[in-house]
Coordinates of C-alpha atoms and ligand atoms in Angstrom, one line a residue:
X1429 CA -29.9 -29.4 -130.7
X1430 CA -27.0 -28.0 -132.8
X1431 CA -26.3 -29.7 -136.1
X1432 CA -23.2 -32.0 -135.7
X1433 CA -20.2 -30.8 -137.7
X1434 CA -18.8 -32.6 -140.7
X1435 CA -15.7 -33.4 -138.6
X1436 CA -18.0 -35.3 -136.1
X1437 CA -20.1 -37.1 -138.7
X1438 CA -17.5 -38.1 -141.4
X1439 CA -14.1 -38.1 -139.5
X1440 CA -13.2 -41.5 -140.9
X1441 CA -13.5 -40.3 -144.4
X1442 CA -11.8 -37.0 -143.7
X1443 CA -8.7 -38.7 -142.2
X1444 CA -8.3 -42.1 -143.9
X1445 CA -5.1 -44.1 -143.4
X1446 CA -3.4 -45.7 -146.4
X1447 CA -2.3 -49.3 -146.1
X1448 CA 1.4 -50.1 -146.5
X1449 CA 0.8 -51.8 -149.9
X1450 CA -1.1 -48.7 -151.1
X1451 CA 1.8 -46.4 -150.1
X1452 CA 4.2 -48.7 -152.0
X1453 CA 2.0 -48.4 -155.1
X1454 CA 2.0 -44.5 -155.0
X1455 CA 5.7 -44.1 -154.2
X1456 CA 6.5 -43.5 -157.9
X1457 CA 4.4 -40.3 -157.8
X1458 CA 6.5 -38.6 -155.1
X1459 CA 9.8 -38.1 -153.4
X1460 CA 10.8 -38.7 -149.7
X1461 CA 11.7 -35.8 -147.5
X1462 CA 12.7 -35.7 -143.8
X1463 CA 11.7 -33.0 -141.2
X1464 CA 13.3 -32.4 -137.8
X1465 CA 11.3 -32.0 -134.6
X1466 CA 9.2 -28.8 -134.6
X1467 CA 9.9 -28.1 -138.3
X1468 CA 7.0 -26.9 -140.4
X1469 CA 5.6 -29.1 -143.1
X1470 CA 3.0 -26.5 -144.0
X1471 CA 2.4 -22.9 -143.1
X1472 CA -0.8 -20.9 -143.5
X1473 CA -0.5 -18.6 -146.5
X1474 CA 2.5 -20.4 -148.1
X1475 CA 2.3 -22.5 -151.2
X1476 CA 3.6 -25.8 -150.0
X1477 CA 5.2 -28.7 -151.9
X1478 CA 2.0 -30.7 -152.3
X1479 CA 0.2 -33.6 -150.6
X1480 CA 2.4 -35.4 -148.0
X1481 CA 2.0 -39.1 -147.0
X1482 CA 3.5 -39.6 -143.5
X1483 CA 5.9 -42.6 -143.6
X1484 CA 7.3 -42.2 -140.1
X1485 CA 6.7 -39.9 -137.1
X1486 CA 3.8 -37.7 -136.1
X1487 CA 2.6 -34.3 -137.4
X1488 CA 0.4 -31.8 -135.6
X1489 CA -2.1 -30.0 -137.9
X1490 CA -3.5 -26.8 -136.4
X1491 CA -5.4 -23.7 -137.5
X1492 CA -5.0 -20.2 -136.1
X1493 CA -7.8 -19.5 -133.7
X1494 CA -8.6 -16.4 -131.5
X1495 CA -5.5 -14.2 -131.0
X1496 CA -3.5 -16.3 -133.5
X1497 CA -3.4 -19.3 -131.1
X1498 CA -2.7 -22.7 -132.7
X1499 CA -5.9 -24.8 -132.3
X1500 CA -5.5 -28.5 -132.9
X1501 CA -7.3 -30.1 -135.9
X1502 CA -5.6 -33.6 -136.0
X1503 CA -2.3 -35.4 -135.4
X1504 CA -1.3 -37.4 -138.4
X1505 CA 0.7 -40.6 -137.9
X1506 CA 2.2 -43.1 -140.4
X1507 CA -0.2 -43.9 -143.3
X1508 CA -2.1 -40.6 -142.9
X1509 CA -1.7 -37.8 -145.4
X1510 CA -1.6 -34.0 -145.2
X1511 CA -3.4 -31.8 -147.7
X1512 CA -6.7 -30.5 -148.9
X1513 CA -8.0 -28.9 -152.1
X1514 CA -5.4 -26.1 -152.1
X1515 CA -2.7 -28.8 -152.6
X1516 CA -4.5 -30.1 -155.8
X1517 CA -4.2 -26.6 -157.4
X1518 CA -0.9 -25.6 -155.9
X1519 CA -2.5 -22.8 -153.8
X1520 CA -1.4 -21.5 -150.4
X1521 CA -2.0 -23.7 -147.4
X1522 CA -4.9 -23.0 -145.0
X1523 CA -3.5 -24.8 -142.0
X1524 CA -0.2 -25.1 -140.2
X1525 CA 1.6 -28.5 -139.8
X1526 CA 4.6 -29.2 -137.6
X1527 CA 6.6 -32.3 -137.0
X1528 CA 6.1 -33.6 -133.4
X1529 CA 9.3 -35.7 -133.7
X1530 CA 11.6 -36.5 -136.7
X1531 CA 9.3 -37.2 -139.6
X1532 CA 9.7 -38.9 -143.0
X1533 CA 7.1 -38.0 -145.6
X1534 CA 6.4 -38.9 -149.3
X1535 CA 5.8 -35.5 -151.0
X1536 CA 3.5 -35.6 -154.0
X1537 CA 3.6 -32.3 -156.0
X1538 CA 0.2 -31.0 -157.4
X1539 CA 0.8 -32.2 -161.0
X1540 CA 1.8 -35.7 -159.7
X1541 CA -1.1 -35.7 -157.3
X1542 CA -3.5 -35.2 -160.3
X1543 CA -1.8 -38.0 -162.2
X1544 CA -2.2 -40.3 -159.1
X1545 CA -5.9 -39.4 -158.8
X1546 CA -6.5 -40.4 -162.4
X1547 CA -4.2 -43.5 -162.4
X1548 CA -5.4 -45.0 -159.1
X1549 CA -9.2 -45.0 -159.4
X1550 CA -10.3 -46.5 -156.1
X1551 CA -7.5 -45.0 -154.0
X1552 CA -7.9 -41.7 -155.9
X1553 CA -11.5 -41.6 -155.0
X1554 CA -10.7 -42.0 -151.3
X1555 CA -8.1 -39.3 -151.4
X1556 CA -10.2 -36.9 -153.4
X1557 CA -13.1 -37.3 -151.0
X1558 CA -10.9 -36.6 -148.1
X1559 CA -9.5 -33.4 -149.8
X1560 CA -13.0 -32.1 -150.5
X1561 CA -14.3 -33.0 -147.0
X1562 CA -11.3 -31.3 -145.4
X1563 CA -12.1 -28.1 -147.3
X1564 CA -15.8 -28.3 -146.3
X1565 CA -14.8 -28.7 -142.7
X1566 CA -12.4 -25.7 -142.9
X1567 CA -15.3 -23.7 -144.4
X1568 CA -17.5 -24.7 -141.4
X1569 CA -15.1 -23.1 -139.0
X1570 CA -13.6 -20.4 -141.3
X1571 CA -10.1 -21.7 -140.6
X1572 CA -7.2 -20.5 -142.7
X1573 CA -9.1 -17.7 -144.4
X1574 CA -9.0 -14.0 -144.0
X1575 CA -10.7 -12.3 -141.1
X1576 CA -13.2 -9.6 -142.0
X1577 CA -13.9 -7.0 -139.4
X1578 CA -17.3 -5.2 -140.0
X1579 CA -21.0 -5.3 -139.3
X1580 CA -23.0 -8.2 -140.8
X1581 CA -25.4 -5.8 -142.6
X1582 CA -22.7 -3.6 -144.1
X1583 CA -22.8 -3.7 -147.9
X1584 CA -19.1 -4.1 -148.3
X1585 CA -19.0 -6.9 -145.7
X1586 CA -21.7 -8.7 -147.6
X1587 CA -19.8 -8.1 -150.9
X1588 CA -16.5 -9.6 -149.5
X1589 CA -18.2 -12.4 -147.7
X1590 CA -20.3 -13.2 -150.8
X1591 CA -17.1 -13.2 -152.9
X1592 CA -15.3 -15.6 -150.6
X1593 CA -18.3 -17.9 -150.1
X1594 CA -18.9 -18.1 -153.9
X1595 CA -15.3 -19.1 -154.4
X1596 CA -15.4 -21.8 -151.6
X1597 CA -12.8 -20.0 -149.6
X1598 CA -12.9 -20.0 -145.7
X1599 CA -13.3 -16.7 -143.9
X1600 CA -14.2 -15.4 -140.5
X1601 CA -16.2 -12.3 -139.6
X1602 CA -15.8 -10.3 -136.4
X1603 CA -18.3 -7.7 -135.2
X1604 CA -16.6 -4.5 -134.1
X1605 CA -19.5 -3.8 -131.7
X1606 CA -19.3 -7.0 -129.7
X1607 CA -16.1 -8.8 -130.4
X1608 CA -13.1 -7.9 -128.2
X1609 CA -10.7 -9.3 -130.8
X1610 CA -12.2 -7.0 -133.5
X1611 CA -11.8 -4.0 -131.1
X1612 CA -8.2 -5.0 -130.5
X1613 CA -7.5 -5.1 -134.2
X1614 CA -9.1 -1.7 -134.8
X1615 CA -7.0 -0.1 -132.0
X1616 CA -3.8 -1.8 -133.1
X1617 CA -4.1 -0.6 -136.7
X1618 CA -5.7 2.8 -135.8
X1619 CA -8.8 2.3 -137.9
X1620 CA -11.6 4.9 -138.1
X1621 CA -15.1 3.5 -138.1
X1622 CA -15.6 4.9 -141.6
X1623 CA -12.7 2.7 -142.9
X1624 CA -14.5 -0.5 -142.0
X1625 CA -14.6 -3.2 -143.1
X1626 CA -10.9 -4.2 -142.7
X1627 CA -9.6 -7.6 -143.7
X1628 CA -6.7 -9.3 -142.0
X1629 CA -5.1 -11.8 -144.4
X1630 CA -3.3 -15.0 -143.3
X1631 CA 0.0 -13.5 -144.4
X1632 CA -0.5 -10.7 -141.8
X1633 CA -1.3 -8.0 -144.3
X1634 CA -4.2 -5.7 -143.4
X1635 CA -6.5 -4.4 -146.2
X1636 CA -8.9 -1.5 -145.8
X1637 CA -12.2 -2.2 -147.5
X1638 CA -10.5 -4.0 -150.4
X1639 CA -11.8 -4.8 -153.9
X1640 CA -12.3 -8.5 -154.7
X1641 CA -9.2 -8.5 -156.9
X1642 CA -7.0 -7.0 -154.2
X1643 CA -8.3 -9.5 -151.6
X1644 CA -7.9 -12.5 -154.0
X1645 CA -4.3 -11.6 -154.8
X1646 CA -3.4 -11.0 -151.1
X1647 CA -4.7 -14.5 -150.1
X1648 CA -3.1 -16.2 -153.1
X1649 CA -6.4 -17.2 -154.8
X1650 CA -5.0 -16.1 -158.1
X1651 CA -1.5 -16.0 -159.5
X1652 CA 0.1 -14.1 -162.5
X1653 CA -0.5 -15.8 -165.9
X1654 CA 2.6 -17.0 -167.8
X1655 CA 2.6 -14.6 -170.8
X1656 CA 4.8 -17.0 -172.9
X1657 CA 2.6 -20.0 -172.5
X1658 CA 0.2 -20.8 -175.4
X1659 CA -2.8 -22.8 -174.1
X1660 CA -4.8 -25.1 -176.4
X1661 CA -8.0 -23.4 -175.2
X1662 CA -8.7 -20.3 -173.2
X1663 CA -12.3 -20.3 -171.8
X1664 CA -13.8 -17.0 -170.7
X1665 CA -16.4 -17.7 -168.0
X1666 CA -16.5 -20.4 -165.3
X1667 CA -20.2 -20.9 -165.3
X1668 CA -21.7 -24.3 -166.1
X1669 CA -20.8 -23.9 -169.8
X1670 CA -17.2 -22.9 -169.2
X1671 CA -16.6 -25.5 -166.5
X1672 CA -18.1 -28.3 -168.7
X1673 CA -15.7 -27.3 -171.6
X1674 CA -12.8 -27.3 -169.1
X1675 CA -13.6 -30.7 -167.7
X1676 CA -14.1 -32.4 -171.1
X1677 CA -11.3 -30.6 -172.9
X1678 CA -8.7 -31.2 -170.1
X1679 CA -9.8 -34.9 -169.6
X1680 CA -9.1 -35.3 -173.4
X1681 CA -5.6 -34.0 -173.0
X1682 CA -5.9 -30.3 -174.1
X1683 CA -4.2 -27.6 -172.0
X1684 CA -7.0 -25.3 -170.6
X1685 CA -7.1 -22.0 -168.9
X1686 CA -10.4 -20.7 -167.5
X1687 CA -10.9 -17.1 -166.6
X1688 CA -13.8 -15.7 -164.5
X1689 CA -14.1 -12.1 -163.3
X1690 CA -16.1 -13.0 -160.2
X1691 CA -16.4 -16.7 -159.1
X1692 CA -16.8 -20.2 -160.5
X1693 CA -20.4 -21.2 -161.0
X1694 CA -21.8 -18.2 -162.8
X1695 CA -25.5 -17.7 -162.5
X1696 CA -26.0 -21.3 -161.6
X1697 CA -23.8 -20.8 -158.6
X1698 CA -26.3 -18.2 -157.3
X1699 CA -29.3 -20.6 -157.6
X1700 CA -30.6 -21.7 -154.3
X1701 CA -31.9 -25.0 -155.7
X1702 CA -31.7 -26.5 -159.2
X1703 CA -34.5 -29.0 -159.6
X1704 CA -34.3 -29.6 -163.3
X1705 CA -30.7 -30.9 -163.7
X1706 CA -30.6 -34.5 -164.8
X1707 CA -29.7 -37.0 -162.0
X1708 CA -30.7 -35.0 -159.0
X1709 CA -34.3 -36.0 -158.2
X1710 CA -34.4 -34.1 -154.9
X1711 CA -32.6 -31.0 -156.4
X1712 CA -29.2 -29.6 -155.7
X1713 CA -28.0 -26.2 -154.7
X1714 CA -26.3 -24.4 -157.6
X1715 CA -23.2 -23.9 -155.5
X1716 CA -22.9 -27.6 -154.6
X1717 CA -23.2 -28.6 -158.3
X1718 CA -20.7 -26.0 -159.5
X1719 CA -18.2 -26.6 -156.7
X1720 CA -18.1 -30.3 -157.8
X1721 CA -17.5 -29.2 -161.4
X1722 CA -14.8 -26.8 -160.3
X1723 CA -12.9 -29.4 -158.3
X1724 CA -13.3 -31.9 -161.1
X1725 CA -11.8 -29.5 -163.6
X1726 CA -8.8 -28.9 -161.3
X1727 CA -8.4 -32.7 -160.9
X1728 CA -7.8 -32.8 -164.7
X1729 CA -5.2 -30.0 -164.5
X1730 CA -7.3 -27.1 -165.7
X1731 CA -5.7 -23.8 -164.6
X1732 CA -8.1 -21.4 -163.0
X1733 CA -7.6 -17.6 -163.1
X1734 CA -10.4 -16.3 -160.8
X1735 CA -11.0 -13.4 -160.4
X1736 CA -9.5 -12.3 -163.8
X1737 CA -11.6 -10.3 -166.3
X1738 CA -11.2 -10.5 -170.1
X1739 CA -11.4 -7.0 -171.6
X1740 CA -10.6 -7.6 -175.2
X1741 CA -10.1 -10.4 -177.7
X1742 CA -7.4 -9.9 -180.3
X1743 CA -7.5 -12.2 -183.4
X1744 CA -4.3 -11.5 -185.3
X1745 CA -4.8 -11.4 -189.1
X1746 CA -6.7 -14.3 -190.6
X1747 CA -4.1 -17.0 -190.1
X1748 CA -5.7 -19.9 -188.2
X1749 CA -2.4 -20.9 -186.6
X1750 CA -1.7 -17.5 -184.9
X1751 CA -2.5 -17.7 -181.2
X1752 CA -5.4 -15.6 -180.1
X1753 CA -4.7 -13.0 -177.4
X1754 CA -7.0 -12.2 -174.5
X1755 CA -6.3 -8.9 -172.8
X1756 CA -7.2 -8.8 -169.1
X1757 CA -8.3 -6.0 -166.8
X1758 CA -5.1 -6.2 -164.8
X1759 CA -3.1 -5.7 -168.1
X1760 CA -2.0 -9.3 -168.2
X1761 CA -2.4 -11.3 -171.5
X1762 CA -3.4 -14.9 -172.3
X1763 CA -2.3 -16.6 -175.5
X1764 CA -4.3 -19.5 -176.8
X1765 CA -4.8 -21.5 -180.0
X1766 CA -8.6 -21.4 -179.6
X1767 CA -11.0 -19.5 -177.4
X1768 CA -14.4 -20.5 -175.9
X1769 CA -16.6 -17.6 -175.0
X1770 CA -18.8 -18.7 -172.1
X1771 CA -19.3 -15.4 -170.3
X1772 CA -23.1 -15.7 -169.9
X1773 CA -25.4 -12.9 -169.0
X1774 CA -25.9 -10.4 -166.2
X1775 CA -29.0 -9.4 -164.3
X1776 CA -31.1 -6.5 -165.6
X1777 CA -31.5 -3.6 -163.1
X1778 CA -34.6 -1.7 -162.2
X1779 CA -35.0 1.9 -163.6
X1780 CA -35.6 3.3 -160.1
X1781 CA -34.0 6.4 -158.4
X1782 CA -31.4 5.5 -155.7
X1783 CA -31.3 1.8 -156.6
X1784 CA -27.5 1.7 -156.4
X1785 CA -27.6 3.2 -152.8
X1786 CA -29.4 0.0 -151.7
X1787 CA -27.6 -2.6 -153.9
X1788 CA -25.6 -5.1 -151.9
X1789 CA -27.2 -4.6 -148.5
X1790 CA -30.9 -4.5 -149.3
X1791 CA -31.4 -5.0 -153.1
X1792 CA -30.3 -8.5 -154.3
X1793 CA -30.0 -10.3 -157.6
X1794 CA -30.0 -13.8 -156.2
X1795 CA -31.3 -15.6 -153.1
X1796 CA -28.7 -17.7 -151.4
X1797 CA -28.7 -18.8 -147.8
X1798 CA -26.8 -15.6 -146.9
X1799 CA -29.7 -13.4 -148.2
X1800 CA -32.3 -15.7 -146.8
X1801 CA -30.8 -15.3 -143.3
X1802 CA -31.0 -11.5 -143.6
X1803 CA -34.7 -11.7 -144.5
X1804 CA -35.7 -14.0 -141.6
X1805 CA -39.1 -12.9 -140.2
X1806 CA -39.3 -9.8 -142.4
X1807 CA -41.5 -8.7 -145.3
X1808 CA -39.6 -8.9 -148.6
X1809 CA -40.5 -8.1 -152.2
X1810 CA -39.4 -9.8 -155.4
X1811 CA -39.8 -8.4 -159.0
X1812 CA -39.9 -10.9 -161.9
X1813 CA -42.0 -13.6 -163.5
X1814 CA -39.5 -16.2 -164.8
X1815 CA -38.5 -19.6 -163.4
X1816 CA -35.6 -18.2 -161.4
X1817 CA -38.0 -15.7 -159.8
X1818 CA -40.4 -18.5 -159.0
X1819 CA -37.6 -20.6 -157.3
X1820 CA -36.4 -17.6 -155.3
X1821 CA -40.0 -16.9 -154.1
X1822 CA -40.5 -20.5 -152.9
X1823 CA -37.1 -20.4 -151.2
X1824 CA -37.6 -17.0 -149.5
X1825 CA -41.1 -17.9 -148.4
X1826 CA -39.6 -20.4 -146.0
X1827 CA -37.6 -17.6 -144.3
X1828 CA -39.4 -14.3 -144.7
X1829 CA -42.7 -13.5 -142.9
X1830 CA -44.2 -12.4 -146.2
X1831 CA -43.1 -12.3 -149.8
X1832 CA -44.7 -9.9 -152.3
X1833 CA -44.2 -11.1 -155.9
X1834 CA -44.5 -8.0 -158.1
X1835 CA -45.4 -8.8 -161.7
X1836 CA -45.6 -6.4 -164.6
X1837 CA -48.0 -8.6 -166.6
X1838 CA -51.3 -10.2 -165.7
X1839 CA -50.5 -13.9 -165.8
X1840 CA -47.8 -15.6 -163.8
X1841 CA -48.2 -18.8 -166.0
X1842 CA -47.2 -16.8 -169.1
X1843 CA -43.5 -16.9 -168.2
X1844 CA -43.2 -19.4 -165.3
X1845 CA -43.3 -23.2 -165.3
X1846 CA -46.6 -24.7 -164.1
X1847 CA -45.0 -26.6 -161.2
X1848 CA -43.7 -23.3 -159.7
X1849 CA -47.0 -21.4 -160.3
X1850 CA -48.8 -24.2 -158.4
X1851 CA -46.2 -24.3 -155.6
X1852 CA -46.4 -20.5 -155.2
X1853 CA -50.3 -20.6 -155.1
X1854 CA -50.0 -23.1 -152.2
X1855 CA -47.8 -20.8 -150.1
X1856 CA -49.9 -18.8 -147.6
X1857 CA -47.3 -16.1 -147.0
X1858 CA -46.8 -15.2 -150.7
X1859 CA -49.0 -12.6 -152.4
X1860 CA -48.8 -12.1 -156.2
X1861 CA -49.5 -8.5 -157.3
X1862 CA -50.1 -8.4 -161.1
X1863 CA -49.7 -5.2 -163.3
X1864 CA -47.5 -3.6 -160.7
X1865 CA -44.3 -1.5 -161.0
X1866 CA -41.9 -0.4 -158.2
X1867 CA -42.2 3.4 -157.9
X1868 CA -39.9 4.3 -155.0
X1869 CA -37.4 3.0 -152.4
X1870 CA -37.1 4.5 -148.9
X1871 CA -34.4 4.1 -146.4
X1872 CA -31.0 5.3 -145.3
X1873 CA -27.3 4.3 -145.3
X1874 CA -28.0 1.5 -147.8
X1875 CA -30.7 0.0 -145.5
X1876 CA -34.1 -0.3 -147.1
X1877 CA -37.0 0.5 -144.9
X1878 CA -40.0 0.5 -147.3
X1879 CA -40.8 0.3 -151.0
X1880 CA -43.7 1.7 -153.0
X1881 CA -45.3 0.2 -156.0
X1882 CA -48.0 1.5 -158.4
X1883 CA -50.8 -0.6 -159.5
X1884 CA -51.1 -0.4 -163.3
X1885 CA -54.9 -0.7 -163.5
X1886 CA -55.9 1.6 -160.6
X1887 CA -52.9 3.9 -160.5
X1888 CA -53.0 3.6 -156.7
X1889 CA -49.6 3.6 -155.0
X1890 CA -49.0 1.0 -152.2
X1891 CA -46.3 1.4 -149.5
X1892 CA -45.1 -1.6 -147.5
X1893 CA -42.3 -1.9 -144.8
X1894 CA -40.1 -4.1 -147.0
X1895 CA -36.4 -4.5 -145.9
X1896 CA -35.1 -6.5 -148.9
X1897 CA -35.9 -6.3 -152.5
X1898 CA -35.0 -9.1 -155.0
X1899 CA -34.8 -8.4 -158.7
X1900 CA -35.2 -11.2 -161.1
X1901 CA -36.0 -9.3 -164.3
X1902 CA -33.9 -11.0 -166.9
X1903 CA -30.4 -10.7 -168.2
X1904 CA -28.3 -9.0 -170.8
X1905 CA -25.3 -10.7 -172.4
X1906 CA -21.8 -10.0 -171.0
X1907 CA -20.4 -9.0 -174.4
X1908 CA -19.3 -5.4 -174.0
X1909 CA -15.7 -6.6 -173.9
X1910 CA -16.1 -8.1 -177.3
X1911 CA -17.0 -4.8 -179.0
X1912 CA -13.6 -4.4 -180.8
X1913 CA -13.3 -8.1 -181.7
X1914 CA -15.3 -8.0 -184.9
X1915 CA -17.4 -11.0 -183.8
X1916 CA -20.9 -11.0 -185.2
X1917 CA -23.6 -10.4 -182.5
X1918 CA -27.4 -10.4 -182.7
X1919 CA -29.3 -7.1 -182.2
X1920 CA -29.5 -7.8 -178.4
X1921 CA -25.7 -8.4 -178.2
X1922 CA -25.7 -12.2 -178.0
X1923 CA -23.0 -14.0 -180.0
X1924 CA -24.0 -15.5 -183.3
X1925 CA -22.8 -19.0 -184.0
X1926 CA -23.0 -21.7 -186.6
X1927 CA -24.9 -21.0 -189.8
X1928 CA -26.1 -17.6 -188.3
X1929 CA -22.5 -16.5 -188.1
X1930 CA -21.4 -17.4 -191.6
X1931 CA -22.0 -20.0 -194.3
X1932 CA -19.5 -22.7 -193.4
X1933 CA -19.2 -22.3 -189.7
X1934 CA -19.3 -25.3 -187.4
X1935 CA -22.0 -25.5 -184.8
X1936 CA -21.1 -23.3 -181.9
X1937 CA -18.4 -21.5 -183.9
X1938 CA -18.6 -17.7 -184.1
X1939 CA -17.9 -15.6 -187.2
X1940 CA -14.2 -16.0 -186.4
X1941 CA -12.7 -19.4 -186.9
X1942 CA -11.3 -20.9 -183.8
X1943 CA -13.5 -18.8 -181.5
X1944 CA -16.6 -20.5 -180.1
X1945 CA -19.5 -19.3 -178.0
X1946 CA -21.6 -21.5 -175.7
X1947 CA -24.3 -21.2 -173.0
X1948 CA -26.3 -18.1 -172.2
X1949 CA -24.1 -15.7 -174.1
X1950 CA -24.9 -17.5 -177.4
X1951 CA -27.7 -16.2 -179.5
X1952 CA -30.7 -18.4 -179.4
X1953 CA -29.3 -20.8 -176.7
X1954 CA -31.6 -22.4 -174.2
X1955 CA -31.0 -20.5 -171.0
X1956 CA -30.7 -23.5 -168.7
X1957 CA -27.9 -25.2 -166.7
X1958 CA -28.3 -28.5 -168.6
X1959 CA -28.1 -26.7 -172.0
X1960 CA -25.0 -24.8 -171.0
X1961 CA -23.3 -28.0 -169.8
X1962 CA -24.3 -29.8 -173.0
X1963 CA -22.9 -27.1 -175.2
X1964 CA -19.7 -27.1 -173.0
X1965 CA -19.3 -30.8 -173.8
X1966 CA -20.3 -30.5 -177.4
X1967 CA -17.8 -27.7 -178.2
X1968 CA -14.9 -29.9 -177.3
X1969 CA -15.4 -32.0 -180.5
X1970 CA -15.3 -28.7 -182.6
X1971 CA -12.2 -27.6 -180.7
X1972 CA -10.4 -30.9 -181.6
X1973 CA -11.4 -30.5 -185.2
X1974 CA -10.2 -26.8 -185.3
X1975 CA -6.9 -27.5 -183.5
X1976 CA -6.1 -30.5 -185.7
X1977 CA -6.7 -28.5 -188.9
X1978 CA -4.7 -25.5 -187.6
X1979 CA -1.7 -27.4 -186.2
X1980 CA 1.1 -27.3 -188.8
X1981 CA 2.2 -30.7 -190.1
X1982 CA 5.5 -31.8 -188.6
X1983 CA 8.3 -30.8 -191.1
X1984 CA 9.6 -33.7 -193.2
X1985 CA 13.2 -34.5 -192.4
X1986 CA 15.4 -33.5 -195.3
X1987 CA 16.6 -36.5 -197.2
X1988 CA 20.3 -36.8 -197.8
X1989 CA 21.0 -36.0 -201.4
Ligands
LIG3344 C1 -30.9 -17.2 -159.5 C2 -30.9 -18.1 -160.7 C3 -31.4 -19.4 -160.6 C4 -31.4 -20.2 -161.8 N1 -31.9 -21.4 -161.6 C5 -31.9 -22.3 -162.7 C6 -32.4 -23.6 -162.6 O1 -32.9 -24.0 -161.5 N2 -32.3 -24.5 -163.6 C7 -31.7 -24.1 -164.8 O2 -31.6 -24.9 -165.7 N3 -31.2 -22.8 -164.9 C8 -31.3 -21.9 -163.9 N4 -30.8 -20.7 -164.1 C9 -30.2 -20.3 -165.3 C10 -28.8 -20.9 -165.4 O3 -28.1 -20.6 -164.2 C11 -28.0 -20.3 -166.6 O4 -28.7 -20.6 -167.8 C12 -26.6 -20.9 -166.7 O5 -25.9 -20.5 -165.5 C13 -25.8 -20.3 -167.9 O6 -24.5 -20.8 -167.8 P1 -23.3 -20.1 -168.6 O7 -22.1 -20.8 -168.2 O8 -23.7 -19.9 -170.0 O9 -23.3 -18.6 -168.1 P2 -23.2 -18.0 -166.6 O10 -23.8 -18.9 -165.6 O11 -23.8 -16.6 -166.7 O12 -21.6 -17.8 -166.3 C14 -20.8 -16.9 -167.0 C15 -19.6 -16.6 -166.2 O13 -18.8 -15.7 -167.0 C16 -18.2 -14.7 -166.2 N5 -17.8 -13.6 -167.0 C17 -18.6 -12.7 -167.6 N6 -17.9 -11.8 -168.3 C18 -16.6 -12.1 -168.1 C19 -15.4 -11.5 -168.6 N7 -15.3 -10.4 -169.4 N8 -14.2 -12.1 -168.2 C20 -14.2 -13.2 -167.4 N9 -15.3 -13.7 -166.9 C21 -16.5 -13.2 -167.3 C22 -19.2 -14.4 -165.1 O14 -18.7 -13.9 -163.9 C23 -19.9 -15.8 -164.9 O15 -19.3 -16.5 -163.8 C24 -30.8 -19.8 -163.0 C25 -30.3 -18.5 -163.1 C26 -30.3 -17.6 -162.0 C27 -29.7 -16.3 -162.1

């Protein structure tokens, strides 16, 4: 039996109706507007005016289905409200909404909506839950997002789908071999098979195998940064450390901008199941945990610039009151009174010929449901011996027919927690091969057909028909962009903080006053989600102390002579 959709199971929470008294209470947050019959209250791809509470009349909410046809989602009457997470952040709408008859609505702009959510705790919770569930239900059907035309196993299709999935953005995929709508698009835009995938954006623009930045800008995920604005804090990295800083700093009244070059969630967002995060006894997927933090940060008014990559940090002179400048890959600039470096670490690659030819489609650095689906019923191999490797093995074993765990050392227990070692030992379709090293990859067009590994003790080379290879062999700090900043790094490139960075530095402060480093990128940090979140919370006290000391005293009014 198919799993019921969220729309079927939680409809009453997705579409709550506000009581007359509740509407009266929130009137102060908005302004009333009127719409004529057939007029649009929201249009896919356009940034709307905010959340809209219907005071009179009915509004049809639709999404664009096959061939651009309007498919009904719901009809809102008086007391219902229009909006989903996009309206919280002032992003383009994912649905269309038209007045069925003359309509009167209370329009609540994004900044006023955030104020309402904080001021009205119980009502705010109901509205917030509805906004989140509406996004989840749009994700289920892919409504309002771009349409990717390409084969499921194509590396660029995986790249684009992975990018949108990690950013919680709806998307649809059409197979050019089987889908008549895909074939119609290919013919209409004269696309050669070699130009696939193509992406049709909600604004009607067609992109040919775009980069993530191009796609994000086309669908309005990221907007230009105001070069004149000086933020209290600029956070580089939207992993658990950066998101924690954002939530705690913004909830205490600081203006915060968070940049991430890929997606919110960082490495944690790639974790299939986090079992050691406080308060989740049955575990939680990294994506679910991080999506909550991302939404929470937006509720407190944090500005998100994703994807945007910091390429340099400029620290003008030594004056503590000069704003820092972050230079971005797209040549924009961010000015901020303080900077938190939370840019984490990246996966180490295997020294193996042709590895890059298979990356994306057959060689993976994380094991999410997307990769697990690709491995269904196949033999896969995983290299690594840490906890993240162990979790991925356990997860993949429930999808793949066989998982080879290739280990350089001799003892799995040397680097992996005991509970994972025991769990792996109990899995009949997992085989641990110690003292082994991958010696060759075989396949074509990015599709892996077999791998070879050499056994360290015997020197014998083994070949297996492995279609997917997972690499969990550690990480290096994302600190290349800091090379001209003058910040003190340890020999491996991790950022030094506290006493290690200079005699009188605060905890988490780098060798440059006002610049802080937290989470995996920090030298000697504990590489765990909980530690990253803890440091993200802790650094806010240091930020307050620095900003209070750096802010010039208000000038005394001149006394009349
Ligand atoms: C597959 C996997 C499973 C894991 N499972 C667990 C687990 O179960 N429990 C646990 O405690 N830990 C787990 N970990 C470890 C945990 O995820 C990390 O310790 C944690 O995510 C570190 O958080 P962070 O915010 O410091 O950095 P990261 O999570 O690495 O986030 C850094 C962010 O910065 C961004 N960034 C980098 N450079 C730039 C730049 N120049 N400009 C803009 N943005 C930039 C990156 O895109 C990234 O999103 C796992 C890790 C992996 C890879």
